Amino acid sequence: MAAQYNSWTLPFSVLLGTPIAVFGAFLALYLRRLDNDVYAQIGLLMLIGLSAKNAILIVEFAKGEYDSGKSLLDASLAGAKLRLRPI
C-alpha cells in the first residue's frame, strides 16, 4: 500500500481501522455472552477483510479529493461520505 499511495504514513490510516472493527465484534460477542467458536472466527475473518476494503476505498477517495485541492478535513469528510458503507 505504501507503493500505491507513494507514502509511508497514509497506509496507517487503513491499518488503524481494522482493529477497531475487530474490537467491536469481540465486544458484541462478550456482551451477548456468545462463544468464540468456528463460526464467530470465520465472521471475524470476513469482518477484517470487509473493514480493510472499506478503509482502503475511503482513503483512496479522500486522497483524490485532497489532490484536487480540498483541505484535509474537507477531503476526508468527502471520502467518508462517498465510500462509507455499513458492514
XYZ file of C-alpha atoms in Angstrom, residues 5-86:
82
model
C -0.114 5.779 -2.240
C 3.549 6.905 -2.622
C 3.619 7.489 1.119
C 4.697 5.584 4.195
C 2.221 7.299 6.514
C -1.023 7.101 4.530
C -1.480 3.291 4.856
C -1.532 3.640 8.652
C -4.991 5.157 8.443
C -6.127 1.991 6.676
C -4.393 -0.248 9.198
C -5.899 1.552 12.192
C -9.486 0.957 11.102
C -9.336 -2.833 11.210
C -8.575 -3.287 14.946
C -11.475 -1.004 15.818
C -13.862 -3.244 13.873
C -12.425 -6.393 15.465
C -12.702 -4.876 18.947
C -16.341 -4.033 18.267
C -17.039 -7.594 17.170
C -15.360 -9.040 20.256
C -17.281 -6.618 22.430
C -20.562 -7.706 20.840
C -19.661 -11.370 21.368
C -18.813 -10.677 25.005
C -21.903 -8.592 25.757
C -24.247 -11.165 24.251
C -22.306 -13.948 26.022
C -21.716 -15.888 22.808
C -18.956 -18.439 22.332
C -15.885 -17.759 20.237
C -16.486 -20.812 18.079
C -15.527 -21.515 14.491
C -18.492 -19.535 13.126
C -17.514 -16.455 15.111
C -13.923 -16.765 13.924
C -14.984 -17.058 10.285
C -17.163 -13.993 10.800
C -14.198 -12.127 12.286
C -12.033 -13.009 9.283
C -14.737 -11.772 6.945
C -15.118 -8.594 9.028
C -11.374 -7.924 8.818
C -11.462 -8.208 5.035
C -14.533 -6.024 4.641
C -13.317 -3.319 7.011
C -9.909 -3.210 5.307
C -11.568 -2.920 1.889
C -13.866 -0.182 3.170
C -10.942 1.727 4.703
C -8.877 1.433 1.512
C -11.724 2.867 -0.563
C -12.307 5.754 1.853
C -8.612 6.653 1.912
C -8.363 6.393 -1.873
C -11.293 8.757 -2.450
C -10.091 11.162 0.248
C -6.622 11.252 -1.312
C -8.157 12.058 -4.687
C -10.152 14.905 -3.164
C -7.074 16.198 -1.337
C -5.016 16.098 -4.535
C -7.711 18.106 -6.331
C -7.234 20.996 -3.893
C -9.585 20.482 -0.955
C -8.394 20.886 2.612
C -7.516 17.803 4.620
C -10.697 17.897 6.698
C -12.961 18.508 3.707
C -11.250 15.763 1.694
C -11.584 13.205 4.484
C -15.244 14.084 5.043
C -15.946 13.855 1.311
C -14.209 10.464 1.111
C -16.206 9.171 4.063
C -19.481 10.462 2.612
C -18.784 8.863 -0.746
C -17.489 5.463 0.325
C -18.599 4.722 3.899
C -20.741 1.608 3.826
C -22.023 -0.148 6.921
